[in-house]
Coordinates of C-alpha atoms and ligand atoms in Angstrom, one line a residue:
M1 CA 19.9 15.4 -12.9
T2 CA 22.7 13.4 -11.4
S3 CA 23.7 10.1 -12.7
S4 CA 23.2 7.1 -10.5
T5 CA 26.2 5.0 -11.0
A6 CA 26.2 2.1 -8.6
P7 CA 28.7 -0.4 -7.5
G8 CA 28.4 -3.5 -9.6
S9 CA 27.9 -1.4 -12.7
P10 CA 30.6 -1.4 -15.3
E11 CA 31.9 2.0 -14.0
S12 CA 32.2 0.9 -10.4
T13 CA 35.4 0.1 -8.6
P14 CA 36.0 -3.5 -7.7
S15 CA 36.3 -2.8 -4.0
E16 CA 32.8 -1.5 -3.6
P17 CA 30.2 -3.9 -2.3
A18 CA 27.8 -5.5 -4.8
V19 CA 24.4 -3.8 -5.1
R20 CA 21.7 -4.8 -2.7
V21 CA 18.3 -3.3 -2.9
R22 CA 15.0 -4.0 -1.2
V23 CA 11.3 -3.3 -1.3
A24 CA 9.8 -3.1 2.1
P25 CA 6.0 -3.2 2.1
S26 CA 3.9 -2.9 5.2
P27 CA 1.3 -5.6 5.1
T28 CA -1.6 -3.3 6.1
G29 CA -4.0 -3.6 3.2
D30 CA -4.4 -4.5 -0.4
P31 CA -1.3 -5.1 -2.5
H32 CA -0.8 -1.6 -3.9
V33 CA 0.2 -0.7 -7.4
G34 CA 2.7 1.6 -5.8
T35 CA 4.4 -1.3 -4.1
A36 CA 4.6 -3.1 -7.5
Y37 CA 6.1 0.1 -9.0
Q38 CA 8.8 0.2 -6.3
A39 CA 9.4 -3.5 -6.5
L40 CA 9.8 -3.4 -10.2
F41 CA 12.3 -0.5 -10.1
N42 CA 14.4 -2.2 -7.4
Y43 CA 14.2 -5.5 -9.2
A44 CA 15.3 -3.9 -12.5
F45 CA 18.1 -2.0 -10.7
A46 CA 19.4 -5.2 -9.1
R47 CA 19.3 -7.1 -12.3
R48 CA 20.9 -4.3 -14.2
H49 CA 23.8 -4.1 -11.8
G50 CA 24.2 -7.8 -11.1
G51 CA 23.0 -7.3 -7.5
R52 CA 20.5 -8.8 -5.2
F53 CA 16.9 -7.9 -4.6
I54 CA 15.4 -8.3 -1.1
L55 CA 11.8 -8.4 0.0
R56 CA 11.3 -7.3 3.6
I57 CA 8.0 -7.2 5.4
E58 CA 7.7 -4.2 7.7
D59 CA 5.0 -5.3 10.0
T60 CA 5.8 -3.2 13.1
D61 CA 2.3 -1.7 13.2
R62 CA 0.7 -4.4 15.3
E63 CA -2.8 -3.1 14.9
R64 CA -2.8 -2.7 11.2
S65 CA -0.5 -5.5 10.0
R66 CA -2.1 -8.7 8.8
H67 CA -0.6 -12.0 7.6
E68 CA -3.3 -12.2 4.8
S69 CA -2.1 -8.9 3.5
E70 CA 1.5 -10.2 3.5
L71 CA 0.5 -13.3 1.5
A72 CA -1.5 -11.2 -0.9
I73 CA 1.5 -8.8 -1.5
L74 CA 3.9 -11.7 -2.2
E75 CA 1.3 -13.5 -4.4
S76 CA 0.6 -10.4 -6.5
L77 CA 4.2 -9.5 -7.0
R78 CA 4.8 -13.1 -8.2
W79 CA 1.9 -12.8 -10.5
L80 CA 3.6 -9.8 -12.0
G81 CA 6.6 -12.0 -12.7
L82 CA 8.9 -10.4 -10.1
S83 CA 11.0 -12.6 -7.9
W84 CA 13.3 -11.8 -5.0
D85 CA 16.6 -13.3 -4.0
E86 CA 15.9 -13.0 -0.3
G87 CA 12.7 -12.7 1.6
P88 CA 10.4 -14.2 4.3
D89 CA 9.3 -17.0 2.0
V90 CA 12.7 -17.9 0.4
G91 CA 15.0 -17.1 3.3
G92 CA 18.5 -15.8 2.8
P93 CA 21.6 -14.9 4.8
S94 CA 20.3 -11.7 6.4
G95 CA 17.0 -13.0 7.8
P96 CA 14.6 -13.1 9.3
Y97 CA 13.0 -10.8 6.7
R98 CA 9.9 -10.0 8.7
Q99 CA 10.4 -7.2 11.2
S100 CA 8.1 -8.6 13.9
E101 CA 10.7 -11.5 14.2
R102 CA 13.6 -9.1 14.8
L103 CA 12.4 -7.3 17.9
T104 CA 15.4 -8.1 20.1
I105 CA 17.7 -6.7 17.4
Y106 CA 15.9 -3.4 17.5
Q107 CA 15.9 -3.4 21.3
E108 CA 19.6 -4.0 21.4
H109 CA 20.2 -1.1 19.0
V110 CA 18.0 1.2 21.0
A111 CA 20.0 0.3 24.1
Q112 CA 23.2 1.3 22.2
L113 CA 21.7 4.7 21.4
L114 CA 20.5 5.2 25.0
N115 CA 24.0 4.4 26.4
A116 CA 25.6 6.8 24.0
G117 CA 23.2 9.6 25.0
L118 CA 21.8 9.8 21.4
A119 CA 18.3 8.8 22.5
Y120 CA 16.2 9.2 25.6
R121 CA 13.2 7.7 27.4
D122 CA 10.0 9.6 27.4
F123 CA 7.6 8.8 30.3
S124 CA 4.8 10.9 29.1
T125 CA 1.4 9.2 29.1
R126 CA -0.9 9.1 26.1
E127 CA -3.2 11.6 27.9
E128 CA -0.3 14.0 28.6
L129 CA 0.7 14.0 25.0
A130 CA -2.8 14.4 23.8
A131 CA -3.2 17.4 26.1
L132 CA 0.1 18.9 24.8
R133 CA -1.2 18.6 21.2
A134 CA -4.6 20.1 22.1
A135 CA -2.9 23.1 23.8
Q136 CA -0.6 23.6 20.8
R137 CA -3.5 23.4 18.4
E138 CA -5.4 25.9 20.5
S139 CA -2.6 28.4 20.4
K140 CA -2.2 27.7 16.6
E141 CA 1.4 26.4 17.2
Q142 CA 2.9 23.5 15.3
T143 CA 2.1 20.2 17.1
N144 CA 5.6 19.1 18.2
Y145 CA 6.8 17.1 21.1
D146 CA 8.1 19.6 23.6
Q147 CA 11.2 17.6 24.6
R148 CA 10.0 17.5 28.2
Y149 CA 12.1 14.4 29.1
R150 CA 15.1 15.2 27.0
D151 CA 17.1 16.5 29.9
L152 CA 16.1 14.0 32.5
D153 CA 19.0 12.6 34.4
P154 CA 20.1 9.3 32.7
G155 CA 20.4 7.6 36.0
E156 CA 16.9 8.5 37.1
S157 CA 15.6 7.6 33.6
A158 CA 17.1 4.1 33.8
Q159 CA 15.8 3.7 37.3
R160 CA 12.2 4.6 36.3
A161 CA 12.4 2.2 33.4
E162 CA 13.7 -0.5 35.6
S163 CA 10.8 -0.1 38.0
G164 CA 8.6 -0.9 35.1
E165 CA 7.3 2.6 34.3
S166 CA 5.8 2.7 30.8
H167 CA 7.8 4.7 28.3
T168 CA 8.9 5.2 24.7
V169 CA 12.4 6.0 23.5
R170 CA 13.0 9.1 21.4
L171 CA 15.7 10.1 19.1
L172 CA 17.6 13.2 20.2
V173 CA 17.4 15.5 17.2
P174 CA 19.5 18.7 17.2
N175 CA 17.6 21.9 17.7
D176 CA 19.8 24.0 15.4
G177 CA 21.5 23.8 12.1
E178 CA 20.5 21.7 9.2
C179 CA 20.8 18.3 7.7
E180 CA 22.2 18.1 4.2
W181 CA 22.3 14.9 2.1
R182 CA 22.4 13.8 -1.4
D183 CA 19.6 12.2 -3.2
E184 CA 20.8 10.4 -6.3
L185 CA 17.9 11.6 -8.4
R186 CA 17.5 15.1 -6.9
G187 CA 20.9 16.2 -5.9
I188 CA 21.8 17.9 -2.6
T189 CA 18.8 18.5 -0.4
S190 CA 18.6 20.0 3.1
R191 CA 16.2 20.3 6.0
E192 CA 16.4 22.4 9.1
W193 CA 16.8 20.3 12.2
S194 CA 14.4 22.5 14.2
L195 CA 11.5 21.3 11.9
I196 CA 12.1 17.7 12.9
D197 CA 10.5 16.2 16.0
D198 CA 12.3 14.0 18.4
Q199 CA 11.1 10.9 16.7
I200 CA 9.8 7.9 18.7
L201 CA 12.1 5.0 18.0
L202 CA 10.7 2.4 20.3
K203 CA 7.1 2.3 21.3
S204 CA 5.9 1.5 24.8
D205 CA 5.0 -2.1 23.8
G206 CA 8.7 -2.7 22.8
F207 CA 8.0 -2.5 19.1
P208 CA 10.2 -0.3 17.0
T209 CA 8.8 2.4 14.8
Y210 CA 9.3 2.4 11.0
H211 CA 12.3 4.7 11.2
L212 CA 14.4 2.6 13.6
A213 CA 13.5 -0.8 12.1
N214 CA 14.0 0.5 8.6
V215 CA 17.5 1.9 9.2
V216 CA 18.7 -1.0 11.3
D217 CA 17.5 -3.5 8.8
D218 CA 18.8 -1.6 5.7
H219 CA 22.2 -1.6 7.4
L220 CA 22.2 -5.2 8.7
M221 CA 20.9 -6.5 5.4
G222 CA 23.7 -4.7 3.5
V223 CA 21.4 -2.5 1.5
T224 CA 23.5 -0.2 -0.8
D225 CA 20.7 1.7 -2.5
V226 CA 17.4 2.7 -1.0
I227 CA 15.0 3.2 -3.9
R228 CA 11.6 4.2 -2.7
G229 CA 8.7 6.7 -3.0
E230 CA 9.2 10.4 -2.6
E231 CA 6.9 10.4 0.4
W232 CA 9.8 9.2 2.5
M233 CA 12.1 12.1 1.7
N234 CA 11.2 13.9 4.9
S235 CA 12.3 10.9 6.9
V236 CA 15.9 11.0 5.5
P237 CA 17.3 13.4 8.1
K238 CA 16.1 11.2 11.0
H239 CA 17.6 8.2 9.2
I240 CA 20.9 9.9 8.6
L241 CA 21.1 10.8 12.3
L242 CA 20.5 7.2 13.1
Y243 CA 23.2 6.0 10.7
Q244 CA 25.6 8.5 12.3
G245 CA 24.6 7.5 15.8
F246 CA 25.4 3.9 15.0
G247 CA 28.6 4.8 13.2
W248 CA 27.4 3.4 9.9
E249 CA 27.7 4.6 6.3
P250 CA 24.3 5.5 5.0
P251 CA 23.1 3.9 1.7
R252 CA 22.6 5.9 -1.5
F253 CA 19.1 7.3 -1.5
H254 CA 17.0 7.5 -4.7
H255 CA 13.5 8.8 -4.1
L256 CA 11.1 8.0 -6.9
P257 CA 8.4 10.4 -8.0
L258 CA 4.9 9.4 -6.7
L259 CA 2.3 8.0 -8.9
R260 CA -0.5 10.4 -9.5
N261 CA -4.2 10.4 -10.5
N262 CA -5.2 12.1 -13.7
D263 CA -5.8 15.4 -11.8
R264 CA -2.2 15.1 -10.6
S265 CA -3.1 14.4 -7.0
K266 CA -1.3 11.5 -5.3
L267 CA -2.7 8.2 -6.5
S268 CA -5.4 7.2 -4.2
K269 CA -8.2 4.7 -4.2
R270 CA -10.7 7.5 -3.9
K271 CA -10.0 8.2 -7.6
N272 CA -8.5 5.1 -9.0
P273 CA -8.4 1.5 -7.9
T274 CA -5.0 0.9 -6.4
S275 CA -5.1 -2.8 -5.6
I276 CA -3.1 -5.1 -7.9
N277 CA -5.9 -7.7 -7.3
Y278 CA -8.5 -5.4 -8.8
Y279 CA -6.5 -5.1 -12.0
R280 CA -6.1 -8.8 -12.1
R281 CA -9.8 -9.4 -11.6
A282 CA -10.6 -6.8 -14.2
G283 CA -8.8 -8.8 -16.8
F284 CA -5.5 -7.0 -17.1
L285 CA -2.5 -9.1 -18.0
P286 CA 0.6 -9.0 -15.7
E287 CA 2.9 -8.3 -18.7
A288 CA 0.8 -5.2 -19.5
L289 CA 0.8 -4.0 -15.9
V290 CA 4.5 -4.4 -15.5
N291 CA 5.2 -2.7 -18.8
F292 CA 2.9 0.2 -17.8
L293 CA 4.6 0.6 -14.4
G294 CA 8.0 0.3 -16.0
L295 CA 7.1 3.3 -18.3
M296 CA 6.1 5.4 -15.2
G297 CA 8.7 7.8 -14.3
V298 CA 10.9 7.1 -17.3
S299 CA 10.9 10.0 -19.7
Q300 CA 8.7 9.0 -22.6
S301 CA 10.8 8.1 -25.5
E302 CA 9.7 8.3 -29.1
G303 CA 10.3 4.6 -29.6
E304 CA 8.3 1.5 -28.8
E305 CA 6.4 1.6 -25.6
K306 CA 5.5 -2.1 -25.5
L307 CA 8.4 -3.5 -23.5
G308 CA 8.7 -6.8 -21.8
L309 CA 10.4 -7.2 -18.4
E310 CA 13.7 -8.1 -20.0
D311 CA 13.6 -5.0 -22.3
L312 CA 12.8 -2.9 -19.3
I313 CA 15.8 -4.2 -17.5
D314 CA 18.1 -3.8 -20.5
G315 CA 17.1 -0.1 -20.9
F316 CA 16.9 0.5 -17.2
D317 CA 18.7 3.6 -15.9
L318 CA 17.4 5.5 -12.9
S319 CA 19.0 8.6 -14.1
N320 CA 16.4 8.7 -16.9
I321 CA 13.6 9.1 -14.5
S322 CA 11.5 12.2 -15.0
L323 CA 10.7 13.7 -11.6
G324 CA 7.4 15.3 -12.6
G325 CA 4.9 12.8 -11.0
P326 CA 4.0 10.2 -13.5
V327 CA 0.2 9.9 -14.1
F328 CA -1.4 6.5 -13.6
D329 CA -3.4 6.8 -16.8
T330 CA -5.7 3.8 -17.0
E331 CA -6.6 4.6 -20.6
K332 CA -3.0 4.0 -21.5
L333 CA -2.9 0.9 -19.4
R334 CA -5.9 -0.4 -21.4
W335 CA -4.3 0.5 -24.7
L336 CA -1.1 -1.5 -23.7
N337 CA -3.2 -4.4 -22.4
A338 CA -5.1 -4.5 -25.7
R339 CA -1.8 -4.8 -27.5
Y340 CA -0.7 -7.7 -25.4
I341 CA -4.0 -9.5 -26.0
R342 CA -3.9 -8.9 -29.7
E343 CA -0.2 -9.3 -30.4
E344 CA 1.0 -11.9 -28.0
H345 CA -1.7 -14.5 -28.2
D346 CA -3.3 -16.5 -30.9
P347 CA -7.0 -17.5 -30.4
A348 CA -6.0 -20.7 -28.5
G349 CA -3.7 -18.6 -26.3
L350 CA -6.6 -16.2 -25.6
V351 CA -8.8 -19.1 -24.6
K352 CA -6.1 -20.1 -22.1
L353 CA -5.9 -16.6 -20.8
L354 CA -9.7 -16.5 -20.3
R355 CA -9.6 -19.8 -18.5
D356 CA -6.8 -18.7 -16.2
W357 CA -8.6 -15.4 -15.6
A358 CA -12.2 -16.4 -14.6
M359 CA -13.3 -19.3 -16.7
S360 CA -11.5 -22.3 -15.4
D361 CA -13.7 -25.3 -14.7
E362 CA -13.3 -24.6 -11.0
A363 CA -14.5 -21.0 -11.4
L364 CA -17.5 -22.1 -13.6
E365 CA -18.4 -24.8 -11.1
R366 CA -18.7 -22.2 -8.4
I367 CA -21.1 -20.1 -10.6
A368 CA -23.1 -23.0 -11.9
P369 CA -25.1 -23.7 -8.7
L370 CA -26.1 -20.0 -8.5
A371 CA -27.3 -19.9 -12.1
Q372 CA -28.8 -23.4 -12.4
P373 CA -32.2 -22.6 -10.6
R374 CA -32.6 -19.6 -12.9
L375 CA -31.9 -21.2 -16.3
E376 CA -34.8 -22.1 -18.6
T377 CA -32.4 -22.7 -21.4
L378 CA -28.7 -22.9 -21.5
S379 CA -28.7 -19.8 -23.5
D380 CA -30.0 -17.8 -20.5
W381 CA -26.5 -18.4 -19.1
G382 CA -24.9 -15.4 -20.9
A383 CA -27.2 -12.7 -19.6
L384 CA -27.5 -14.2 -16.2
T385 CA -23.8 -14.5 -15.4
V386 CA -22.4 -11.6 -17.4
H387 CA -21.4 -9.7 -14.2
F388 CA -18.9 -12.5 -13.3
F389 CA -17.0 -11.7 -16.5
A390 CA -17.1 -8.0 -16.6
D391 CA -15.3 -5.1 -14.9
D392 CA -18.0 -2.4 -14.9
V393 CA -21.7 -3.5 -14.9
H394 CA -23.5 -0.2 -15.9
P395 CA -26.5 -0.1 -13.6
Q396 CA -29.5 2.0 -14.6
E397 CA -29.6 5.0 -12.4
G398 CA -33.3 4.5 -11.6
D399 CA -32.5 1.1 -10.3
L400 CA -30.0 2.3 -7.8
T401 CA -32.4 3.4 -5.1
L402 CA -33.1 2.6 -1.4
K403 CA -36.8 2.5 -0.4
G404 CA -37.8 5.6 1.4
R405 CA -34.3 7.1 1.5
E406 CA -32.4 9.8 -0.3
A407 CA -29.6 9.0 -2.8
T408 CA -26.9 10.4 -0.4
E409 CA -28.1 8.1 2.3
L410 CA -27.7 5.1 0.1
A411 CA -24.3 6.4 -1.1
E412 CA -23.2 6.6 2.6
I413 CA -24.3 3.1 3.3
L414 CA -22.5 1.8 0.2
Q415 CA -19.4 3.7 1.3
L416 CA -19.5 2.2 4.8
A417 CA -19.8 -1.2 3.2
I418 CA -16.7 -0.5 1.1
W419 CA -14.7 0.4 4.3
R420 CA -15.9 -2.6 6.2
I421 CA -15.1 -5.0 3.4
E422 CA -11.7 -3.4 3.3
G423 CA -11.2 -4.5 6.9
F424 CA -12.1 -8.2 6.2
A425 CA -9.3 -10.7 5.7
A426 CA -11.4 -12.2 2.9
L427 CA -14.9 -11.6 1.7
D428 CA -17.0 -14.8 1.9
A429 CA -20.7 -15.2 1.6
E430 CA -21.1 -15.4 5.4
R431 CA -19.2 -12.1 6.0
A432 CA -21.2 -10.5 3.2
R433 CA -24.5 -11.6 4.9
E434 CA -23.3 -10.3 8.3
L435 CA -22.3 -7.0 6.7
L436 CA -25.6 -6.4 5.1
S437 CA -27.6 -7.5 8.2
G438 CA -25.5 -5.2 10.3
L439 CA -26.0 -2.2 8.0
A440 CA -29.7 -2.9 7.7
E441 CA -30.1 -3.0 11.5
E442 CA -28.0 0.1 12.1
N443 CA -29.9 2.1 9.5
D444 CA -33.3 0.8 10.6
L445 CA -34.0 -0.9 7.3
K446 CA -35.4 -4.2 6.2
L447 CA -32.6 -6.5 4.9
R448 CA -34.7 -7.1 1.8
D449 CA -34.9 -3.4 1.0
L450 CA -31.2 -2.9 1.5
T451 CA -30.1 -5.9 -0.6
R452 CA -31.8 -4.5 -3.7
P453 CA -29.4 -1.6 -4.4
F454 CA -26.5 -3.9 -3.6
Y455 CA -27.7 -6.3 -6.3
V456 CA -27.9 -3.4 -8.7
A457 CA -24.5 -2.1 -7.8
I458 CA -22.8 -5.5 -8.0
S459 CA -24.6 -7.2 -10.8
G460 CA -26.0 -4.2 -12.7
K461 CA -29.6 -5.6 -12.3
P462 CA -32.2 -5.6 -9.5
A463 CA -32.4 -9.4 -9.6
S464 CA -29.6 -11.7 -10.3
T465 CA -27.6 -14.6 -8.9
P466 CA -27.7 -14.8 -5.1
L467 CA -26.1 -11.7 -3.7
F468 CA -23.8 -13.0 -1.0
E469 CA -22.4 -15.9 -3.0
T470 CA -21.9 -13.6 -5.9
M471 CA -19.9 -11.2 -3.7
E472 CA -17.8 -14.1 -2.6
I473 CA -17.0 -15.2 -6.1
L474 CA -16.3 -11.7 -7.4
G475 CA -14.0 -11.1 -4.4
S476 CA -13.3 -8.1 -2.3
D477 CA -11.5 -5.9 -4.8
M478 CA -14.1 -6.2 -7.6
V479 CA -17.0 -5.8 -5.2
R480 CA -15.5 -2.6 -3.7
S481 CA -14.8 -1.2 -7.1
R482 CA -18.5 -1.8 -8.2
L483 CA -19.8 -0.3 -4.9
K484 CA -17.5 2.7 -5.4
R485 CA -18.8 3.2 -9.0
A486 CA -22.4 3.1 -7.6
V487 CA -21.4 5.8 -5.0
D488 CA -20.2 7.9 -7.9
L489 CA -23.3 7.2 -9.9
L490 CA -25.4 8.5 -7.0
G491 CA -23.5 11.8 -7.2
G492 CA -20.6 10.9 -4.9
L493 CA -20.0 12.1 -1.3
S494 CA -18.7 15.6 -0.4
K495 CA -15.5 15.9 1.6
K496 CA -17.5 17.0 4.6
K497 CA -19.9 14.0 4.4
L498 CA -17.0 11.6 4.0
K499 CA -15.3 13.0 7.0
A500 CA -18.4 12.6 9.2
L501 CA -18.9 9.1 7.7
E502 CA -15.3 8.2 8.5
K503 CA -16.0 9.1 12.2
R504 CA -19.0 6.9 12.1
H505 CA -17.0 4.1 10.6
A506 CA -14.2 4.4 13.2
A507 CA -16.8 4.4 16.0
S508 CA -18.4 1.3 14.7
R509 CA -15.1 -0.5 14.8
A510 CA -14.2 0.6 18.3
Ligands
LIG1 N1 7.3 0.1 5.0 C1 7.5 1.3 4.1 C2 6.4 1.3 3.1 O1 5.4 0.7 3.3 C3 8.9 1.2 3.4 C4 9.4 2.5 3.0 C5 10.8 2.4 2.6 O2 11.1 1.8 1.5 O3 11.7 2.8 3.3 O4 6.4 2.0 2.1

């Protein structure tokens, strides 16, 4: 392993620029634990080296980016106790920090590449490219862009663009030789250029792709060290080509090992909840989650594993990272969490934790009207509302049924519900009602029959507090987690079924 000495560290020379690092989430879904892991490592690196930590929002995917998702990411990172020196909310000297507000910067940079002959316009239509891919698939070739516009005369290209013809701009990638670069954690790495497609840099709507925006921003924001997930390794050659094209010095690259499920597959919500909000709602403490993420990728030492943020920063050294994918072991997370609850809080402190978590007056006042009509004595409260204060609710298998339908059919409907909820900006009672009515109608079911298994999945019991309001109070993450557990309890869905179902889901969105 190579050491990752950085400027700003005691060994660095004074002339080198101070460390600047960033985390660059795309606001396209739930705040992911992987984002927190990268944010934490960047934060610790910046603190360790007396540098600055930037938060940049990469919202160039217009269809998938959502402002709510950006807010949720910022809020969940703050909950974890992380803070950034520059970002869309706090500003800073290199802003704006939201890529959708930097479009002219990218367009100017693309113009530079076009002028220098390092990029070219592609006038292929969507249909032509789809036909190309289909033909390549048919003849079992790799599906690559065939560079059909690469040699178009630049004058003609400019003229066609001027006349308003729709086009993208692609990076001119060499067809021979290889790209070699150094990863601070992995040493010298190389890739053959012939395996790399002429990457689209600017889409036909004038928005940049990830690659262009990422490189331009890392440079303009003075990022010295790119610390991110291993899944971006394959993008490095394209990025290096861009740095060279602009005449810029590339930053140092440190690709962190991916978080994995227990079976060593890439951490995915199919197997583990991945949303930070789920862990929060399930009663994990931010200190425990940060501690747990901080231990990821760091070779397990013999010593104390319960480490606060400051301890993590003090002992932080990227060169200690073990590259064998760290397992996101929820048992270990629970063990750590239990230690924080026991060791860091006296009973009064625990009461405060509980109140902040789900038992504030405000939270109880939202539950009270749902429980009140069903209480004969105050002591009925406990059994009636237990599902608001639990993670798993352990439904009886026999209760999880849909009148006249097979278990798989029910599992499919529950899975569709999960995906649809995922697409909602927020889950409120009205959306929940619409969701269930829609699913009932599409599946030729009475709403009453369909709500029953949802009650069971969400509250553990066939009858409970009103379903839609209950879903609103539990929130999107906890509801999805319970529906997912119900799908598993019903025997799960085979890969084939899931694929077919995904198509159905996509069609219903179109
Ligand atoms: N927007 C990318 C992501 O969502 C950033 C990758 C990078 O750090 O370069 O992970």
